Coordinates of C-alpha atoms in Angstrom, one line a residue:
M1 CA 23.0 -25.8 -6.3
P2 CA 23.9 -22.6 -8.0
A3 CA 23.3 -19.6 -6.0
A4 CA 20.5 -18.2 -8.3
M5 CA 18.4 -21.3 -7.4
S6 CA 18.9 -21.1 -3.5
S7 CA 18.0 -17.6 -3.5
P8 CA 15.7 -16.4 -6.1
R9 CA 16.6 -13.0 -7.4
R10 CA 14.6 -9.8 -6.5
L11 CA 13.1 -7.6 -9.2
S12 CA 15.3 -4.6 -10.3
A13 CA 16.3 -2.0 -7.6
L14 CA 14.0 0.5 -9.4
L15 CA 11.0 -1.5 -9.0
A16 CA 12.0 -2.2 -5.3
V17 CA 11.9 1.6 -4.9
A18 CA 8.6 1.9 -6.5
L19 CA 7.3 -0.8 -4.0
F20 CA 9.0 0.7 -1.0
L21 CA 6.1 3.4 -0.5
A22 CA 3.6 0.6 -0.2
A23 CA 5.9 -1.4 2.3
A24 CA 7.6 1.3 4.4
P25 CA 4.9 1.4 7.2
A26 CA 6.2 -0.8 10.1
A27 CA 4.2 -4.1 10.7
A28 CA 2.0 -3.4 13.5
Q29 CA 0.4 -5.5 16.3
S30 CA -2.6 -7.5 16.0
V31 CA -5.6 -7.0 18.5
R32 CA -7.1 -10.1 20.0
G33 CA -9.8 -10.3 22.5
E34 CA -13.5 -10.9 23.2
L35 CA -16.6 -9.0 23.0
I36 CA -18.9 -9.7 26.2
D37 CA -22.3 -8.9 27.1
G38 CA -22.1 -7.2 30.4
G39 CA -25.5 -8.1 31.5
T40 CA -25.1 -11.9 30.8
N41 CA -21.2 -12.1 31.2
T42 CA -21.5 -14.2 27.9
G43 CA -19.7 -13.8 24.6
I44 CA -21.3 -12.2 21.5
A45 CA -21.2 -14.0 18.5
G46 CA -21.4 -12.7 14.9
A47 CA -20.8 -9.2 15.8
T48 CA -18.6 -7.0 13.5
V49 CA -15.5 -5.4 15.4
R50 CA -13.9 -2.6 13.5
L51 CA -10.5 -1.2 13.8
M52 CA -11.0 2.5 13.5
D53 CA -8.2 5.2 13.2
P54 CA -8.6 8.6 15.1
A55 CA -10.3 10.3 12.1
G56 CA -13.1 7.6 12.3
R57 CA -12.0 5.8 9.3
E58 CA -12.3 1.9 9.3
Q59 CA -8.8 0.1 8.8
A60 CA -9.7 -3.6 9.5
R61 CA -12.4 -5.6 10.7
A62 CA -13.3 -9.0 12.1
V63 CA -16.5 -11.1 13.1
T64 CA -16.6 -12.7 16.5
D65 CA -16.9 -16.3 16.6
A66 CA -19.3 -18.4 18.5
A67 CA -17.6 -17.5 22.0
G68 CA -17.3 -13.9 21.0
H69 CA -13.5 -14.0 20.3
F70 CA -12.0 -12.0 17.6
A71 CA -8.5 -11.0 16.0
I72 CA -7.7 -8.0 13.9
Q73 CA -4.3 -7.1 12.3
A74 CA -3.6 -3.5 12.2
P75 CA -2.5 -2.3 8.8
T76 CA 0.4 0.0 10.3
V77 CA 1.6 1.2 13.7
G78 CA -0.5 4.0 15.2
D79 CA -3.3 5.0 17.5
Y80 CA -6.9 3.2 16.9
Y81 CA -10.0 2.4 18.7
L82 CA -12.4 -0.6 18.4
Q83 CA -16.0 -0.1 17.4
A84 CA -18.5 -3.3 17.8
E85 CA -21.7 -3.4 16.0
A86 CA -24.5 -6.3 15.7
D87 CA -27.2 -6.3 13.2
D88 CA -26.3 -2.8 12.1
D89 CA -26.8 -1.6 15.6
L90 CA -23.7 0.2 17.6
L91 CA -22.9 -1.9 20.5
A92 CA -19.7 -0.1 22.2
F93 CA -16.5 1.5 21.7
S94 CA -13.3 0.7 23.2
A95 CA -10.7 2.7 24.9
P96 CA -7.9 4.0 22.8
L97 CA -5.2 1.7 21.5
A98 CA -1.7 2.3 20.8
L99 CA -0.5 -0.4 18.4
R100 CA 3.1 -0.6 17.8
A101 CA 5.5 -3.4 16.4
A102 CA 5.4 -5.9 19.0
A103 CA 3.3 -8.8 20.6
P104 CA -0.5 -8.7 20.1
V105 CA -2.7 -6.8 22.2
E106 CA -5.4 -8.4 24.3
R107 CA -8.8 -6.6 24.8
R108 CA -11.9 -7.7 26.6
L109 CA -14.4 -5.2 25.4
V110 CA -17.4 -5.5 27.7
V111 CA -20.6 -3.9 26.5
A112 CA -22.4 -2.4 29.5
P113 CA -26.2 -2.4 29.7
P114 CA -27.6 1.4 29.3
G115 CA -28.1 3.4 32.5
V116 CA -31.6 4.5 31.9
G117 CA -32.1 8.3 32.7
I118 CA -28.3 9.0 33.6
S119 CA -26.8 11.8 31.9
L120 CA -23.1 13.0 31.9
A121 CA -22.2 16.5 30.8
G122 CA -19.0 18.3 30.6
T123 CA -16.6 20.4 28.6
V124 CA -13.7 20.1 26.3
R125 CA -10.9 22.8 26.2
D126 CA -8.2 23.5 23.7
S127 CA -5.4 24.2 26.2
T128 CA -3.0 25.3 23.3
R129 CA -5.2 28.1 22.3
G130 CA -7.1 28.8 25.4
A131 CA -10.4 28.2 23.9
P132 CA -13.3 25.9 23.8
L133 CA -12.8 22.8 21.4
A134 CA -15.8 22.4 19.1
N135 CA -16.6 19.2 17.1
A136 CA -14.6 17.0 19.4
M137 CA -15.9 13.4 19.7
V138 CA -16.5 12.4 23.4
V139 CA -16.8 8.7 23.9
V140 CA -17.8 6.5 27.0
A141 CA -15.5 3.2 26.6
G142 CA -17.6 -0.2 26.8
T143 CA -20.7 1.7 25.7
D144 CA -22.4 3.0 22.5
R145 CA -22.4 6.5 24.0
A146 CA -20.8 9.2 22.0
A147 CA -21.4 12.9 21.3
L148 CA -20.0 15.8 19.6
T149 CA -19.0 19.1 21.4
D150 CA -20.9 22.3 20.4
A151 CA -19.4 25.9 19.7
A152 CA -18.9 26.2 23.4
G153 CA -16.9 22.9 23.8
R154 CA -20.0 21.5 25.7
F155 CA -21.2 17.8 25.3
V156 CA -24.1 15.7 27.0
L157 CA -24.0 11.9 26.9
S158 CA -27.5 10.3 27.9
N159 CA -28.2 6.9 29.2
V160 CA -24.8 6.3 30.4
P161 CA -24.4 3.0 32.7
P162 CA -23.4 3.6 36.5
G163 CA -20.1 2.9 37.7
T164 CA -16.3 3.8 36.8
R165 CA -16.2 4.7 33.2
T166 CA -13.4 5.5 31.0
L167 CA -14.2 8.6 29.0
W168 CA -11.8 9.7 25.8
F169 CA -12.1 12.3 23.1
Q170 CA -10.6 12.9 19.8
H171 CA -10.2 15.9 17.5
P172 CA -8.4 16.5 14.2
R173 CA -6.2 19.1 16.3
L174 CA -4.8 16.3 18.4
D175 CA -4.2 14.1 15.4
S176 CA -2.5 16.9 13.7
L177 CA -0.1 17.4 16.6
G178 CA 0.6 13.6 16.8
L179 CA -1.3 13.4 20.2
R180 CA -3.1 10.1 21.2
P181 CA -6.7 10.3 22.2
I182 CA -7.0 11.9 25.7
T183 CA -8.5 9.8 28.3
R184 CA -10.0 10.2 31.7
T185 CA -11.8 8.0 34.3
A186 CA -15.0 9.2 36.0
T187 CA -17.4 7.7 38.4
V188 CA -21.1 7.7 37.3
R189 CA -23.5 7.5 40.2
G190 CA -26.6 9.2 39.0
Q191 CA -27.9 12.5 38.2
D192 CA -25.6 14.1 40.9
T193 CA -22.5 13.1 39.0
P194 CA -20.3 16.4 38.5
E195 CA -19.8 17.7 35.0
I196 CA -16.6 16.4 33.4
A197 CA -13.9 18.9 32.3
L198 CA -11.6 17.6 29.5
A199 CA -8.7 19.4 27.9
T200 CA -5.8 18.9 25.5
P201 CA -2.2 19.0 26.8
S202 CA -0.8 22.5 27.2
T203 CA 1.5 24.0 24.7
R204 CA 4.4 23.7 27.2
T205 CA 3.6 19.9 27.9
I206 CA 3.3 19.2 24.2
Y207 CA 6.8 21.0 23.4
T208 CA 8.7 19.5 26.3
D209 CA 7.4 16.0 25.4
A210 CA 8.4 16.7 21.6
C211 CA 11.7 18.4 22.3
G212 CA 12.8 17.2 25.6
A213 CA 13.2 20.7 27.0
D214 CA 11.0 23.8 27.7
A215 CA 10.1 25.9 24.5
E216 CA 13.0 28.6 23.5
Q217 CA 11.8 32.1 23.4
G218 CA 10.9 33.0 19.8
R219 CA 11.2 29.3 18.7
A220 CA 8.6 26.6 17.6
V221 CA 8.4 23.1 17.0
V222 CA 7.0 21.6 13.8
I223 CA 5.1 18.4 14.2
G224 CA 3.4 16.3 11.3
F225 CA 3.4 13.1 9.2
V226 CA 5.1 11.9 6.1
R227 CA 2.6 10.4 3.8
D228 CA 2.7 8.6 0.4
A229 CA 0.8 11.1 -1.9
R230 CA -1.2 8.4 -3.7
S231 CA -2.1 6.0 -0.9
G232 CA -2.2 8.3 2.1
I233 CA 0.0 5.6 4.0
R234 CA 2.2 7.1 6.7
L235 CA 5.9 6.3 6.0
S236 CA 8.4 5.4 8.6
E237 CA 12.1 6.1 8.6
A238 CA 11.6 9.0 6.2
G239 CA 14.2 11.6 6.4
V240 CA 12.9 15.4 6.4
H241 CA 15.6 18.3 6.1
F242 CA 14.3 21.7 7.0
Q243 CA 16.1 24.9 5.9
W244 CA 14.7 28.5 7.2
A245 CA 15.3 32.1 7.0
A246 CA 13.8 34.6 9.4
P247 CA 14.0 38.3 10.3
S248 CA 16.9 39.0 12.9
T249 CA 17.9 35.4 13.0
P250 CA 20.7 33.6 11.1
P251 CA 19.8 31.1 8.5
G252 CA 19.6 27.5 9.9
E253 CA 18.7 23.9 9.3
V254 CA 18.0 20.7 11.0
T255 CA 17.4 17.0 9.9
V256 CA 14.7 14.6 11.6
Q257 CA 13.4 11.1 10.9
T258 CA 9.9 10.0 11.1
D259 CA 9.1 7.4 13.8
A260 CA 7.4 3.9 13.4
A261 CA 4.2 5.7 13.0
G262 CA 5.4 8.2 10.4
R263 CA 5.6 11.2 12.6
Y264 CA 8.3 13.7 12.8
R265 CA 9.1 16.5 15.2
A266 CA 11.4 19.5 14.6
C267 CA 12.4 21.7 17.3
G268 CA 13.9 24.9 17.7
I269 CA 12.8 26.6 14.1
P270 CA 12.4 30.4 14.5
M271 CA 9.0 32.0 14.4
K272 CA 8.1 34.1 11.5
A273 CA 10.5 32.0 9.4
S274 CA 10.1 30.9 5.7
V275 CA 10.9 27.1 5.8
R276 CA 11.9 24.7 3.2
A277 CA 11.1 21.0 4.0
V278 CA 12.7 18.3 1.7
V279 CA 11.6 14.8 2.4
S280 CA 13.4 11.7 1.2
V281 CA 12.3 7.9 1.1
G282 CA 14.1 5.2 -0.6
G283 CA 15.9 7.5 -2.9
L284 CA 12.9 9.5 -3.6
T285 CA 12.8 13.2 -2.7
D286 CA 10.0 15.8 -2.5
E287 CA 9.8 19.1 -1.0
A288 CA 7.4 21.9 0.3
W289 CA 7.6 25.5 1.5
F290 CA 5.5 27.0 4.5
H291 CA 5.6 30.0 6.9
I292 CA 5.8 29.8 10.5
G293 CA 3.8 32.6 12.4
T294 CA 4.0 33.2 16.1
D295 CA 2.3 30.0 17.2
P296 CA 5.1 27.7 19.0
L297 CA 3.1 24.7 17.8
V298 CA 3.0 24.1 14.1
A299 CA 1.2 21.1 12.5
F300 CA 2.4 20.5 8.9
D301 CA 2.2 17.1 7.1
L302 CA 4.6 16.4 4.1
E303 CA 3.9 14.0 1.1
I304 CA 6.1 12.4 -1.3
L305 CA 5.3 11.3 -4.7
D306 CA 7.3 8.9 -6.9
R307 CA 7.4 10.8 -10.2
T308 CA 9.6 8.2 -12.0
P309 CA 8.2 7.9 -15.7
A310 CA 6.6 4.6 -17.0
H311 CA 7.1 2.7 -20.1
I312 CA 3.8 1.6 -22.1
V313 CA 3.7 -1.2 -24.8
G314 CA 0.3 -2.2 -26.3
Q315 CA -1.5 -3.7 -29.2
V316 CA -4.7 -2.8 -31.1
V317 CA -6.6 -5.8 -32.7
D318 CA -9.9 -6.5 -34.3
H319 CA -12.7 -7.4 -31.7
E320 CA -13.9 -10.5 -33.9
T321 CA -11.0 -11.8 -35.6
S322 CA -8.0 -10.6 -33.2
E323 CA -6.1 -9.6 -36.1
P324 CA -3.8 -6.5 -35.8
I325 CA -5.0 -3.2 -36.7
A326 CA -2.5 -1.2 -38.4
A327 CA -2.4 2.8 -38.7
A328 CA -4.5 3.4 -35.6
A329 CA -3.8 6.5 -34.0
V330 CA -3.1 6.0 -30.3
S331 CA -2.9 9.1 -27.7
L332 CA -2.8 10.0 -24.0
H333 CA -4.9 13.1 -23.5
G334 CA -3.2 15.9 -21.4
L335 CA 0.3 14.9 -22.7
R336 CA 2.1 15.3 -26.1
V337 CA 2.3 11.5 -26.3
G338 CA 0.7 9.9 -29.5
G339 CA 1.8 7.5 -32.1
I340 CA 0.5 5.2 -35.0
T341 CA 0.3 1.3 -34.6
D342 CA 2.6 -0.6 -36.9
A343 CA 1.7 -3.4 -39.2
H344 CA 1.4 -5.6 -36.2
G345 CA -0.9 -3.3 -34.4
R346 CA 1.8 -2.5 -31.8
F347 CA 2.6 0.8 -30.2
H348 CA 4.7 2.1 -27.6
F349 CA 5.3 5.2 -25.3
D350 CA 8.4 5.9 -23.3
D351 CA 9.0 8.2 -20.3
V352 CA 5.2 8.5 -19.5
P353 CA 4.7 10.7 -16.1
P354 CA 2.6 8.6 -13.5
G355 CA -1.1 9.9 -13.3
T356 CA -4.6 9.3 -14.5
Y357 CA -5.2 9.7 -18.2
L358 CA -7.8 9.5 -20.8
F359 CA -6.5 6.8 -23.4
E360 CA -7.8 7.3 -27.0
V361 CA -7.5 5.1 -30.1
R362 CA -8.9 6.4 -33.4
H363 CA -9.2 4.6 -36.7
I364 CA -10.9 5.4 -39.9
A365 CA -12.6 2.2 -40.2
Y366 CA -13.3 1.6 -36.6
G367 CA -14.0 5.0 -35.2
T368 CA -12.8 6.3 -31.8
T369 CA -12.7 4.5 -28.4
T370 CA -11.7 5.9 -25.1
D371 CA -10.9 4.8 -21.5
S372 CA -9.4 6.3 -18.2
I373 CA -6.2 4.5 -17.3
V374 CA -4.0 4.9 -14.2
I375 CA -0.2 5.0 -14.9
P376 CA 1.7 4.2 -11.6
P377 CA 5.3 5.3 -11.3
D378 CA 8.4 3.4 -12.7
A379 CA 6.1 0.7 -14.2
S380 CA 6.1 -1.3 -17.3
L381 CA 2.7 -1.4 -18.9
R382 CA 1.0 -3.4 -21.4
I383 CA -2.3 -2.1 -22.8
D384 CA -4.5 -4.2 -25.1
V385 CA -7.3 -2.8 -27.2
R386 CA -10.0 -4.5 -29.2
L387 CA -11.9 -2.4 -31.7
A388 CA -15.2 -3.3 -33.6
K389 CA -16.6 -1.8 -37.0
Q390 CA -20.1 -1.9 -35.7
A391 CA -21.6 -0.3 -32.7
I392 CA -21.5 -2.9 -30.1
A393 CA -20.6 -3.1 -26.3
L394 CA -16.9 -3.5 -26.2
E395 CA -14.6 -4.9 -23.4
P396 CA -12.9 -2.2 -21.4
I397 CA -9.2 -1.5 -22.5
T398 CA -7.0 -4.0 -20.5
V399 CA -4.0 -2.7 -18.7
T400 CA -1.5 -5.0 -17.5
V401 CA 1.5 -4.2 -15.2
Q402 CA 4.7 -5.9 -16.6
S403 CA 7.6 -6.8 -14.6
E404 CA 10.5 -4.3 -14.8
W405 CA 12.8 -7.3 -14.2
L406 CA 11.3 -9.3 -17.4
E407 CA 11.3 -6.0 -19.3
N408 CA 15.1 -5.5 -18.9
A409 CA 15.8 -9.0 -19.5
G410 CA 14.1 -8.8 -23.2
F411 CA 11.4 -11.2 -22.2
Y412 CA 8.6 -9.1 -23.5
R413 CA 10.4 -8.2 -26.7
R414 CA 11.2 -12.0 -27.5
R415 CA 7.6 -12.6 -26.8
E416 CA 6.2 -10.0 -29.3
L417 CA 8.6 -11.4 -31.8
G418 CA 7.3 -14.8 -31.3
L419 CA 10.6 -16.2 -30.5
G420 CA 9.7 -19.2 -28.4
R421 CA 6.7 -19.9 -26.0
F422 CA 6.4 -18.0 -22.9
A423 CA 4.6 -17.8 -19.4
T424 CA 4.2 -14.8 -17.0
R425 CA 3.9 -15.2 -13.2
A426 CA 0.2 -14.5 -13.6
E427 CA -0.1 -17.1 -16.3
I428 CA 1.7 -19.7 -14.3
T429 CA -0.6 -19.0 -11.1
E430 CA -3.7 -19.7 -13.2
M431 CA -2.4 -23.2 -14.0
H432 CA -2.4 -24.0 -10.2
P433 CA 1.0 -26.0 -10.5
L434 CA 2.0 -28.2 -7.6
V435 CA 5.5 -28.3 -9.0
V436 CA 7.5 -26.8 -12.0
T437 CA 7.1 -29.9 -14.0
D438 CA 3.4 -29.3 -13.9
V439 CA 4.1 -26.0 -15.9
L440 CA 6.7 -27.5 -18.5
R441 CA 3.9 -30.2 -19.3
R442 CA 1.7 -27.6 -20.7
F443 CA 4.1 -26.6 -23.5
P444 CA 4.3 -28.8 -26.7
G445 CA 7.4 -30.4 -27.7
I446 CA 8.4 -31.0 -24.1
T447 CA 8.5 -34.3 -22.4
I448 CA 9.2 -34.9 -18.5
A449 CA 11.0 -38.0 -17.8
P450 CA 11.9 -39.8 -14.5
V451 CA 15.7 -40.3 -14.1
P452 CA 16.7 -42.7 -11.1
L453 CA 19.5 -40.9 -9.1
G454 CA 21.0 -42.4 -5.8
G455 CA 17.8 -44.1 -4.9
L456 CA 15.7 -40.8 -5.6
T457 CA 13.9 -39.9 -8.8
Q458 CA 14.8 -36.8 -10.6
Y459 CA 12.8 -35.3 -13.4
V460 CA 14.3 -34.0 -16.3
A461 CA 12.8 -31.9 -19.4
L462 CA 13.5 -33.7 -22.9
G463 CA 13.1 -31.8 -26.1
R464 CA 12.5 -33.0 -29.6
G465 CA 14.3 -36.5 -30.3
N466 CA 14.3 -36.9 -26.4
C467 CA 17.5 -34.7 -26.1
R468 CA 18.0 -33.0 -22.8
L469 CA 17.0 -29.3 -22.4
D470 CA 19.5 -26.9 -21.0
Y471 CA 18.5 -24.5 -18.2
V472 CA 19.2 -20.8 -17.9
I473 CA 18.3 -19.2 -14.4
D474 CA 18.3 -15.6 -14.2
G475 CA 20.3 -15.3 -17.4
I476 CA 22.9 -17.8 -16.5
M477 CA 23.2 -21.2 -18.0
V478 CA 23.5 -23.9 -15.2
P479 CA 24.3 -27.7 -15.0
A480 CA 21.5 -30.2 -15.2
F481 CA 19.3 -30.4 -12.1
D482 CA 15.9 -31.4 -10.9
V483 CA 13.7 -28.6 -11.8
N484 CA 11.3 -29.4 -8.9
T485 CA 13.8 -28.0 -6.4
L486 CA 12.3 -24.7 -7.5
Q487 CA 8.9 -23.7 -6.4
P488 CA 6.3 -22.5 -9.0
E489 CA 5.5 -19.4 -7.0
W490 CA 9.4 -18.3 -7.4
I491 CA 9.1 -17.9 -11.1
E492 CA 8.5 -14.4 -12.4
G493 CA 8.7 -15.6 -16.1
L494 CA 9.5 -18.7 -18.1
E495 CA 10.6 -19.2 -21.6
I496 CA 11.0 -22.3 -23.8
H497 CA 13.2 -22.3 -26.9
L498 CA 13.3 -25.7 -28.8
G499 CA 16.0 -26.4 -31.1
P500 CA 19.2 -24.4 -32.0
T501 CA 17.3 -21.1 -32.3
A502 CA 17.5 -20.2 -28.5
P503 CA 18.9 -16.7 -27.8
L504 CA 22.6 -16.7 -28.2
Q505 CA 23.3 -14.4 -25.4
F506 CA 22.6 -17.1 -23.0
G507 CA 24.9 -19.8 -24.6
I508 CA 25.0 -22.2 -27.5
T509 CA 22.7 -25.2 -27.3
D510 CA 21.5 -27.9 -29.8
C511 CA 18.5 -29.3 -28.2
G512 CA 17.2 -26.1 -26.8
M513 CA 16.8 -24.2 -23.4
I514 CA 14.3 -23.4 -20.5
I515 CA 14.8 -19.9 -19.3
I516 CA 13.5 -19.3 -16.0
W517 CA 13.5 -15.8 -14.5
T518 CA 12.9 -15.9 -10.7
R519 CA 11.8 -13.5 -8.1
D520 CA 11.9 -13.2 -4.3
P521 CA 9.4 -15.8 -2.7
G522 CA 8.1 -13.0 -0.4
Q523 CA 7.6 -10.3 -3.0
A524 CA 4.0 -9.4 -3.6

């Protein structure tokens, strides 16, 4: 079998880079466990268990089964906690979870009955600044007890169940320095329970953990995350190169890489320095400037934005007749980009920067229509517009992301010119085929015939006059084979050209050819 058939080709390298930002975070562990009523020691069915990030944003959820079991897949590696609810009532928080790329984490979340009249008080202090930490969230794991600290760093938790309890707190300051939520165990035994003192790690501890040594005099550590600017996803294996200039200190530079959680640490950068940070991921680069004061701990997050321009093609047609509309003015507000539709109602824009734009179409007989569209980076888009002469509610403008692979192969151009019959991956998916011949049967002029071969049955595609059609896989003509050895989901695009009018760049044929453009079966 030809290599193109056994290992379907990926989309172009450019598209792979565009998709890299969404795929860069390392696959994380799943969390499996059970939600237990601490009073009856039985599972709680039908409860919602949410996976929350340190900022209190939901990242995933699951509903417990009849026995109280649940399973949640974390979107990326990182620090999380669980929050269980039933009938819109908060049941309990879990202790913090550090999820990494490894085997599933097992957690048994026991919901303790409230301890009526028992209160737990204490303080939270920011040891890096020698001051109380206001607005820190303090939680008693296994309960629904949580509170925010006041301006003096104080908190009071009421109705805390007696026994040995795990307390933890979280604050944006911890997250910015890449620190996990701070936990502490306390024995709750009634009103004589002493106050709880909670605190962040000291500057020296954080510096030593980050750099493996004590802080150098006049030097700082810069800690932060690298994120995709559009999605906010933290990116692993991103390179960050720092260059600096500071008074009385020679210029310097250092290069670091983000870990699986998208976090980086750059040590030994002089205080009072002006710093240039260049971040690179998958061939893309971005940069930022910042200044370091006299604080040895500096939190600075970086973002990277794919600015690769997009290509847009489209057509304007009449709402009722679907006839093309010529001489319509098409423009993208905010850019010096515009054009006039041709006799077939078609238009195209090249090198459009990614972003959100107001798309406008004007015609003397149809008036003006506008819509907001999002242009992703390094994309090939098709925009279809339907206009009506009367004031009626129109369908929204349709924007379709086209395959870079098919664009470069000339697929869309041949389709616009009406040279053959075509099907994209999305159109093939809507057919719900079990095998590839289910797709081919949809095209007029094609007959699928069984051919006995060595005790097996092979299916071949026949054109007009029952001649056997040739196959082209990813631009290369291949010998006759059973097309059902391919999977329908492998196909990015399909072309049918009957007779001798098939594109000459793929070979000469009398009967016609079936052109199949494949994709990586694991590609989203």
